Amino acid sequence: MGRIYDAGLSFVYDSQYSKLLQRAKDNGYIQSVTREELRAYKARWAPLGRSVNAVYYKLFSAYVGKDLNLIPEDIAHSVVEALLNPPAQRGPFSDKNLFDRIVGSKMMPRTFLRCMDGVFYDADYHLWRGDDKVFYALFSSQSRLVAKATVDTSSGLDVLLFERNDSGWCDSTNGEVLTLAYLQNRLGDNFIVQECLIQSAFMAQFCRTAVNTLRLLVYRSVKDDSIHLCNAIMRIGRDGSFLDNAHQGGASIGITADGELRKSLVNQYGDRFTIFNGIDYSKQTYQIPQWTKIEEFAKTVAAQIPFHRVLNLDVMIDADGQPRLIEYNIRSMGVWVYQFNNGSCFGSYTDEIIDYCAAHRKEIKSEYLYL
């Protein structure tokens, strides 16, 4: 297949979306688009990019219908994120060890121990000193634990599950016994040890080995600071995996504005199917319980995070039916997962985002503008 992108665009996106578009063609998804539609799409996003590539419109419209609001992923990262989530303010807000302080510990899984820049702290951020025996006493009643790196992470990388057996708490992937030294060797100088939450029966039915999560796109308006849930999908783990991430074999499915699951799923390659983990979604209707409560929870979380206007929240539903925040993300928003499943990321708020970013585009430092 020939080169799709104009010379000015990033090689990374060129390669990635060339492959996705070709795969969609091979699967028979792509529908014809007119030259007028492509011109209109490029004109729509031209205020934010010198060279708007129509590959995004061709690809995503095959899944969710023709919509000029389908945001190009390169523009989403290097313009929209750069302006709505200022890079200079990302550092502390991206550290998972600080989430308890930013949004409140009651919204999060229970924390047992933190390691921050090689120094240990307890759940309340007090300096902690102890050996493995003291460490084990922190979670003696727990049968499962999660430990994960807290900085420079993505796609479920550096997340470890420990399960208790006769040898103690052991890494579920290799059987290694949990020790402080093992954690530092695997996760480095920045990590957190937390409880492994038990998900609700509703969420567990889709994959019992993974904690299935809701990925929620929340936007705080540049016009009036009102907070909106713009898009939502569910991430479902592959049977046998404890991670629900698409890059670990999981799948995603769209959620309607009323909290109902759609009838088909996709994987990270854009392959579309209706059956996953033995469930045929085309023959079932699944309504997420208390969807309004989840919407309000997402808005409450977003209200605690200053500076950053676009958030991706990963939310699980616990055994009591309560939403709990696993983490939030303020960079690498991953527009593909929404635009393969539901539709344009920002919907009716696209106009104000384009207008704002066009007016402020000159404020982007060169290292964040790749167009």
CSV table of C-alpha atoms in Angstrom, one decimal:
chain,number,residue,atom,x,y,z
A,1,MET,CA,0.0,0.0,0.0
A,2,GLY,CA,1.3,3.4,-0.9
A,3,ARG,CA,2.0,6.3,1.5
A,4,ILE,CA,-1.1,7.8,2.9
A,5,TYR,CA,0.1,10.8,4.9
A,6,ASP,CA,1.4,14.1,3.6
A,7,ALA,CA,5.2,14.5,4.2
A,8,GLY,CA,4.7,17.0,7.1
A,9,LEU,CA,2.9,14.5,9.4
A,10,SER,CA,4.5,12.3,12.0
A,11,PHE,CA,6.0,9.0,10.8
A,12,VAL,CA,4.5,7.3,13.8
A,13,TYR,CA,0.9,8.2,12.9
A,14,ASP,CA,1.7,7.5,9.3
A,15,SER,CA,2.7,4.0,9.9
A,16,GLN,CA,0.0,3.2,12.6
A,17,TYR,CA,-3.0,4.5,10.7
A,18,SER,CA,-1.9,3.2,7.3
A,19,LYS,CA,-1.9,-0.3,8.8
A,20,LEU,CA,-5.3,0.3,10.5
A,21,LEU,CA,-6.9,1.6,7.4
A,22,GLN,CA,-5.6,-1.3,5.3
A,23,ARG,CA,-6.8,-3.8,7.9
A,24,ALA,CA,-10.3,-2.2,7.9
A,25,LYS,CA,-10.3,-2.4,4.1
A,26,ASP,CA,-9.3,-6.1,4.2
A,27,ASN,CA,-12.2,-6.6,6.7
A,28,GLY,CA,-14.6,-4.9,4.3
A,29,TYR,CA,-15.5,-2.0,6.7
A,30,ILE,CA,-14.5,1.0,4.6
A,31,GLN,CA,-17.3,2.8,2.9
A,32,SER,CA,-16.9,5.3,0.0
A,33,VAL,CA,-16.5,9.0,0.8
A,34,THR,CA,-16.8,11.8,-1.6
A,35,ARG,CA,-14.2,14.4,-2.4
A,36,GLU,CA,-16.5,17.0,-1.0
A,37,GLU,CA,-16.7,15.2,2.3
A,38,LEU,CA,-12.9,15.0,2.5
A,39,ARG,CA,-12.5,18.7,1.7
A,40,ALA,CA,-15.1,19.5,4.3
A,41,TYR,CA,-13.2,17.4,6.9
A,42,LYS,CA,-9.9,19.0,6.1
A,43,ALA,CA,-11.4,22.4,6.4
A,44,ARG,CA,-13.0,21.5,9.7
A,45,TRP,CA,-9.7,20.8,11.3
A,46,ALA,CA,-7.4,23.1,9.3
A,47,PRO,CA,-7.3,25.8,12.0
A,48,LEU,CA,-5.4,23.2,14.2
A,49,GLY,CA,-3.1,21.7,11.6
A,50,ARG,CA,-1.1,22.7,8.6
A,51,SER,CA,-1.8,19.4,6.9
A,52,VAL,CA,-5.0,17.6,7.9
A,53,ASN,CA,-5.0,14.0,6.8
A,54,ALA,CA,-8.3,12.4,5.8
A,55,VAL,CA,-7.2,9.0,6.9
A,56,TYR,CA,-8.9,9.5,10.2
A,57,TYR,CA,-12.2,10.4,8.5
A,58,LYS,CA,-12.0,7.4,6.2
A,59,LEU,CA,-11.1,5.0,9.0
A,60,PHE,CA,-13.4,6.0,11.9
A,61,SER,CA,-16.5,6.9,9.7
A,62,ALA,CA,-16.5,3.2,8.7
A,63,TYR,CA,-17.2,2.3,12.3
A,64,VAL,CA,-19.4,5.1,13.7
A,65,GLY,CA,-20.7,6.9,10.7
A,66,LYS,CA,-19.7,10.0,8.8
A,67,ASP,CA,-19.1,12.9,11.2
A,68,LEU,CA,-16.8,15.9,10.6
A,69,ASN,CA,-16.2,16.0,14.4
A,70,LEU,CA,-14.1,12.9,14.3
A,71,ILE,CA,-10.9,14.3,15.6
A,72,PRO,CA,-7.5,13.4,14.0
A,73,GLU,CA,-5.4,11.6,16.6
A,74,ASP,CA,-2.3,13.6,15.8
A,75,ILE,CA,-4.1,16.9,16.4
A,76,ALA,CA,-5.7,15.5,19.6
A,77,HIS,CA,-2.3,14.8,21.0
A,78,SER,CA,-0.1,17.7,19.8
A,79,VAL,CA,-2.7,20.5,19.8
A,80,VAL,CA,-5.8,19.8,21.9
A,81,GLU,CA,-3.9,18.0,24.7
A,82,ALA,CA,-1.0,20.5,24.6
A,83,LEU,CA,-3.5,23.4,25.2
A,84,LEU,CA,-6.2,21.9,27.4
A,85,ASN,CA,-3.8,19.9,29.6
A,86,PRO,CA,-0.7,22.1,29.8
A,87,PRO,CA,2.5,20.0,29.7
A,88,ALA,CA,4.1,22.2,32.4
A,89,GLN,CA,1.4,21.1,34.9
A,90,ARG,CA,1.3,17.4,34.1
A,91,GLY,CA,4.1,16.1,36.3
A,92,PRO,CA,2.6,16.0,39.8
A,93,PHE,CA,-0.9,15.3,38.5
A,94,SER,CA,0.3,12.3,36.5
A,95,ASP,CA,2.0,10.6,39.5
A,96,LYS,CA,-0.4,7.8,40.6
A,97,ASN,CA,1.1,8.1,44.1
A,98,LEU,CA,-0.5,11.5,44.5
A,99,PHE,CA,-4.0,10.5,43.3
A,100,ASP,CA,-5.2,10.0,46.9
A,101,ARG,CA,-4.3,13.5,47.8
A,102,ILE,CA,-5.8,15.0,44.6
A,103,VAL,CA,-9.1,13.3,44.4
A,104,GLY,CA,-9.4,11.8,47.9
A,105,SER,CA,-8.7,8.3,49.1
A,106,LYS,CA,-12.3,7.3,49.5
A,107,MET,CA,-12.7,7.3,45.7
A,108,MET,CA,-9.7,5.1,45.2
A,109,PRO,CA,-8.7,1.5,46.1
A,110,ARG,CA,-7.1,1.3,49.6
A,111,THR,CA,-3.4,1.9,49.6
A,112,PHE,CA,-1.0,0.0,51.8
A,113,LEU,CA,2.4,1.3,50.9
A,114,ARG,CA,4.0,3.9,48.5
A,115,CYS,CA,7.5,4.2,47.1
A,116,MET,CA,8.2,7.7,45.8
A,117,ASP,CA,11.6,8.4,44.3
A,118,GLY,CA,13.0,5.4,46.3
A,119,VAL,CA,11.6,6.5,49.6
A,120,PHE,CA,8.8,4.5,51.3
A,121,TYR,CA,5.7,6.2,52.7
A,122,ASP,CA,2.5,4.8,54.3
A,123,ALA,CA,-1.0,5.4,52.9
A,124,ASP,CA,-1.1,8.8,54.6
A,125,TYR,CA,2.2,9.9,53.2
A,126,HIS,CA,4.1,9.5,56.4
A,127,LEU,CA,7.7,8.3,56.1
A,128,TRP,CA,7.7,4.5,56.5
A,129,ARG,CA,10.6,2.2,57.6
A,130,GLY,CA,10.3,-1.5,57.9
A,131,ASP,CA,11.4,-4.9,56.7
A,132,ASP,CA,9.3,-7.5,54.8
A,133,LYS,CA,7.7,-8.8,58.0
A,134,VAL,CA,6.4,-5.3,58.9
A,135,PHE,CA,5.4,-4.9,55.2
A,136,TYR,CA,3.3,-8.0,55.3
A,137,ALA,CA,1.5,-6.9,58.4
A,138,LEU,CA,0.0,-4.0,56.4
A,139,PHE,CA,-2.2,-6.3,54.4
A,140,SER,CA,-2.4,-9.5,56.4
A,141,SER,CA,-6.1,-9.9,55.7
A,142,GLN,CA,-5.8,-9.5,52.0
A,143,SER,CA,-5.9,-12.5,49.6
A,144,ARG,CA,-4.9,-10.5,46.5
A,145,LEU,CA,-2.8,-7.3,46.0
A,146,VAL,CA,-2.0,-5.0,43.1
A,147,ALA,CA,1.3,-3.3,42.7
A,148,LYS,CA,2.0,-0.9,39.9
A,149,ALA,CA,4.5,1.7,38.7
A,150,THR,CA,3.3,5.2,39.3
A,151,VAL,CA,5.1,7.4,36.7
A,152,ASP,CA,5.6,7.1,33.0
A,153,THR,CA,3.2,4.3,32.6
A,154,SER,CA,0.6,3.3,29.9
A,155,SER,CA,-1.4,0.4,28.5
A,156,GLY,CA,-1.4,-1.6,31.7
A,157,LEU,CA,2.4,-2.0,31.7
A,158,ASP,CA,4.1,-2.6,35.0
A,159,VAL,CA,1.0,-3.8,36.8
A,160,LEU,CA,1.5,-6.8,39.0
A,161,LEU,CA,-1.1,-9.1,40.7
A,162,PHE,CA,-0.1,-11.0,43.8
A,163,GLU,CA,-2.2,-13.9,45.2
A,164,ARG,CA,-1.8,-15.4,48.6
A,165,ASN,CA,-0.8,-19.1,48.9
A,166,ASP,CA,1.2,-21.2,51.3
A,167,SER,CA,4.4,-19.4,50.3
A,168,GLY,CA,2.9,-16.0,51.0
A,169,TRP,CA,1.8,-13.4,48.4
A,170,CYS,CA,3.2,-14.5,45.0
A,171,ASP,CA,3.3,-12.9,41.6
A,172,SER,CA,0.5,-14.4,39.6
A,173,THR,CA,2.7,-14.5,36.4
A,174,ASN,CA,5.8,-16.3,37.7
A,175,GLY,CA,5.2,-17.4,41.3
A,176,GLU,CA,7.9,-15.1,42.8
A,177,VAL,CA,7.3,-14.3,46.4
A,178,LEU,CA,6.4,-10.7,47.2
A,179,THR,CA,9.2,-8.8,48.9
A,180,LEU,CA,10.2,-5.1,49.0
A,181,ALA,CA,13.3,-6.0,47.0
A,182,TYR,CA,11.2,-7.8,44.4
A,183,LEU,CA,9.0,-4.8,44.0
A,184,GLN,CA,11.9,-2.4,43.6
A,185,ASN,CA,13.6,-4.7,41.1
A,186,ARG,CA,10.4,-5.0,39.0
A,187,LEU,CA,8.9,-1.5,39.4
A,188,GLY,CA,11.8,0.8,40.2
A,189,ASP,CA,11.7,3.7,42.6
A,190,ASN,CA,8.1,4.8,42.1
A,191,PHE,CA,5.3,2.4,42.7
A,192,ILE,CA,2.2,1.8,44.9
A,193,VAL,CA,0.8,-1.3,46.6
A,194,GLN,CA,-3.0,-1.4,46.8
A,195,GLU,CA,-5.9,-3.7,47.5
A,196,CYS,CA,-7.3,-5.7,44.6
A,197,LEU,CA,-10.9,-4.6,44.5
A,198,ILE,CA,-13.7,-7.1,43.9
A,199,GLN,CA,-16.0,-6.0,41.1
A,200,SER,CA,-19.8,-6.1,41.0
A,201,ALA,CA,-21.6,-9.2,39.7
A,202,PHE,CA,-22.8,-7.2,36.8
A,203,MET,CA,-19.2,-6.3,35.7
A,204,ALA,CA,-17.8,-9.7,36.5
A,205,GLN,CA,-20.1,-11.5,34.1
A,206,PHE,CA,-18.1,-10.1,31.1
A,207,CYS,CA,-14.7,-11.4,32.4
A,208,ARG,CA,-14.2,-12.9,35.8
A,209,THR,CA,-10.4,-13.0,35.8
A,210,ALA,CA,-10.0,-9.3,35.1
A,211,VAL,CA,-11.3,-6.2,36.8
A,212,ASN,CA,-13.3,-4.7,33.9
A,213,THR,CA,-13.4,-0.9,33.8
A,214,LEU,CA,-15.3,2.0,32.3
A,215,ARG,CA,-13.1,4.4,30.3
A,216,LEU,CA,-14.8,7.8,30.6
A,217,LEU,CA,-13.8,10.9,28.6
A,218,VAL,CA,-14.6,14.0,30.7
A,219,TYR,CA,-14.2,17.6,29.5
A,220,ARG,CA,-14.3,20.8,31.5
A,221,SER,CA,-15.5,23.6,29.2
A,222,VAL,CA,-13.2,26.4,28.1
A,223,LYS,CA,-16.3,28.6,28.0
A,224,ASP,CA,-17.9,28.2,31.4
A,225,ASP,CA,-15.9,25.5,33.3
A,226,SER,CA,-18.9,23.2,33.3
A,227,ILE,CA,-18.0,19.5,33.3
A,228,HIS,CA,-19.3,17.1,30.8
A,229,LEU,CA,-19.1,13.3,30.2
A,230,CYS,CA,-18.5,13.3,26.5
A,231,ASN,CA,-17.8,9.7,25.7
A,232,ALA,CA,-17.7,6.3,27.4
A,233,ILE,CA,-16.7,2.7,26.7
A,234,MET,CA,-16.2,-0.4,28.7
A,235,ARG,CA,-12.9,-2.3,28.6
A,236,ILE,CA,-13.3,-6.1,29.0
A,237,GLY,CA,-10.5,-8.4,29.7
A,238,ARG,CA,-9.8,-11.6,27.9
A,239,ASP,CA,-10.7,-14.7,29.9
A,240,GLY,CA,-7.6,-15.8,31.8
A,241,SER,CA,-6.0,-12.3,32.0
A,242,PHE,CA,-6.2,-10.1,35.0
A,243,LEU,CA,-5.8,-7.0,32.9
A,244,ASP,CA,-8.7,-5.5,30.8
A,245,ASN,CA,-6.4,-3.5,28.5
A,246,ALA,CA,-6.8,-3.9,24.7
A,247,HIS,CA,-3.0,-4.3,24.4
A,248,GLN,CA,-3.2,-7.3,26.6
A,249,GLY,CA,-5.9,-9.1,24.5
A,250,GLY,CA,-8.9,-7.4,25.8
A,251,ALA,CA,-11.7,-5.7,23.9
A,252,SER,CA,-13.8,-2.5,24.2
A,253,ILE,CA,-17.4,-1.8,23.6
A,254,GLY,CA,-19.3,1.5,23.3
A,255,ILE,CA,-21.7,2.8,25.9
A,256,THR,CA,-24.6,5.0,24.9
A,257,ALA,CA,-25.5,8.2,26.6
A,258,ASP,CA,-28.1,6.3,28.7
A,259,GLY,CA,-25.6,3.7,29.9
A,260,GLU,CA,-26.4,0.8,27.6
A,261,LEU,CA,-23.8,-1.3,26.0
A,262,ARG,CA,-23.7,-1.4,22.2
A,263,LYS,CA,-24.0,-4.6,20.2
A,264,SER,CA,-20.5,-5.1,18.9
A,265,LEU,CA,-16.9,-4.8,20.2
A,266,VAL,CA,-13.5,-4.0,18.8
A,267,ASN,CA,-9.9,-4.9,19.6
A,268,GLN,CA,-6.9,-2.7,19.3
A,269,TYR,CA,-6.5,-3.4,15.6
A,270,GLY,CA,-10.1,-2.3,14.8
A,271,ASP,CA,-11.4,-5.8,14.2
A,272,ARG,CA,-15.1,-5.8,15.0
A,273,PHE,CA,-17.0,-8.7,16.5
A,274,THR,CA,-20.1,-9.5,18.5
A,275,ILE,CA,-19.0,-12.5,20.5
A,276,PHE,CA,-16.3,-12.2,23.2
A,277,ASN,CA,-15.6,-14.5,26.1
A,278,GLY,CA,-18.5,-16.6,25.0
A,279,ILE,CA,-21.1,-13.8,25.2
A,280,ASP,CA,-23.0,-12.7,22.1
A,281,TYR,CA,-23.6,-9.0,22.6
A,282,SER,CA,-25.8,-8.8,19.5
A,283,LYS,CA,-28.4,-10.9,21.2
A,284,GLN,CA,-28.4,-9.3,24.7
A,285,THR,CA,-29.2,-5.9,26.1
A,286,TYR,CA,-27.0,-4.8,29.0
A,287,GLN,CA,-27.8,-1.6,30.9
A,288,ILE,CA,-25.1,-0.5,33.3
A,289,PRO,CA,-26.7,-0.1,36.8
A,290,GLN,CA,-27.0,3.4,38.2
A,291,TRP,CA,-25.5,5.1,35.2
A,292,THR,CA,-26.5,8.5,36.5
A,293,LYS,CA,-24.4,7.9,39.7
A,294,ILE,CA,-21.4,7.0,37.5
A,295,GLU,CA,-21.8,10.2,35.5
A,296,GLU,CA,-21.9,12.3,38.7
A,297,PHE,CA,-18.9,10.4,40.1
A,298,ALA,CA,-16.9,11.2,36.9
A,299,LYS,CA,-17.7,14.9,37.2
A,300,THR,CA,-16.8,14.9,40.9
A,301,VAL,CA,-13.4,13.5,40.1
A,302,ALA,CA,-12.8,16.0,37.3
A,303,ALA,CA,-13.7,18.9,39.6
A,304,GLN,CA,-10.8,18.0,41.9
A,305,ILE,CA,-8.2,18.2,39.1
A,306,PRO,CA,-7.2,21.8,38.2
A,307,PHE,CA,-5.3,22.9,35.1
A,308,HIS,CA,-6.4,19.9,33.0
A,309,ARG,CA,-9.6,20.0,31.0
A,310,VAL,CA,-9.6,16.6,29.3
A,311,LEU,CA,-9.4,13.5,31.4
A,312,ASN,CA,-9.7,9.8,30.7
A,313,LEU,CA,-11.0,8.1,33.8
A,314,ASP,CA,-10.7,4.4,34.5
A,315,VAL,CA,-13.5,3.5,36.8
A,316,MET,CA,-14.5,0.1,38.2
A,317,ILE,CA,-17.8,-0.8,40.0
A,318,ASP,CA,-17.1,-2.6,43.3
A,319,ALA,CA,-19.0,-5.4,44.9
A,320,ASP,CA,-21.3,-2.9,46.6
A,321,GLY,CA,-22.2,-1.3,43.3
A,322,GLN,CA,-20.1,1.8,44.0
A,323,PRO,CA,-17.9,3.5,41.4
A,324,ARG,CA,-14.2,3.5,42.3
A,325,LEU,CA,-11.5,5.4,40.5
A,326,ILE,CA,-8.6,3.1,39.4
A,327,GLU,CA,-6.7,6.0,37.8
A,328,TYR,CA,-7.1,9.0,35.5
A,329,ASN,CA,-5.0,10.0,32.5
A,330,ILE,CA,-4.2,13.5,31.3
A,331,ARG,CA,-2.0,12.6,28.3
A,332,SER,CA,-2.2,10.2,25.3
A,333,MET,CA,-5.9,10.3,25.3
A,334,GLY,CA,-6.3,7.4,22.8
A,335,VAL,CA,-9.1,8.8,20.7
A,336,TRP,CA,-9.3,5.6,18.7
A,337,VAL,CA,-11.0,3.6,21.4
A,338,TYR,CA,-13.9,6.1,21.4
A,339,GLN,CA,-14.1,6.6,17.6
A,340,PHE,CA,-14.1,2.9,16.9
A,341,ASN,CA,-17.0,2.3,19.3
A,342,ASN,CA,-19.2,5.4,19.8
A,343,GLY,CA,-18.5,8.4,17.7
A,344,SER,CA,-16.5,11.7,17.9
A,345,CYS,CA,-14.7,12.2,21.1
A,346,PHE,CA,-16.2,15.6,22.0
A,347,GLY,CA,-19.4,15.6,20.1
A,348,SER,CA,-21.3,18.9,20.5
A,349,TYR,CA,-18.4,20.5,22.3
A,350,THR,CA,-16.1,20.1,19.3
A,351,ASP,CA,-16.8,23.7,18.0
A,352,GLU,CA,-15.7,25.4,21.2
A,353,ILE,CA,-12.6,23.3,21.5
A,354,ILE,CA,-11.6,24.0,17.9
A,355,ASP,CA,-12.2,27.8,18.4
A,356,TYR,CA,-10.3,27.9,21.6
A,357,CYS,CA,-7.3,25.9,20.4
A,358,ALA,CA,-7.1,27.9,17.1
A,359,ALA,CA,-7.0,31.1,19.1
A,360,HIS,CA,-4.3,29.8,21.4
A,361,ARG,CA,-2.3,27.7,19.1
A,362,LYS,CA,0.7,30.0,19.1
A,363,GLU,CA,1.1,29.3,22.8
A,364,ILE,CA,2.2,25.7,22.2
A,365,LYS,CA,5.9,25.2,22.6
A,366,SER,CA,7.6,23.6,19.7
A,367,GLU,CA,8.3,20.3,21.4
A,368,TYR,CA,4.6,19.7,21.7
A,369,LEU,CA,3.5,20.7,18.2
A,370,TYR,CA,4.3,18.1,15.6
A,371,LEU,CA,2.1,19.3,12.7
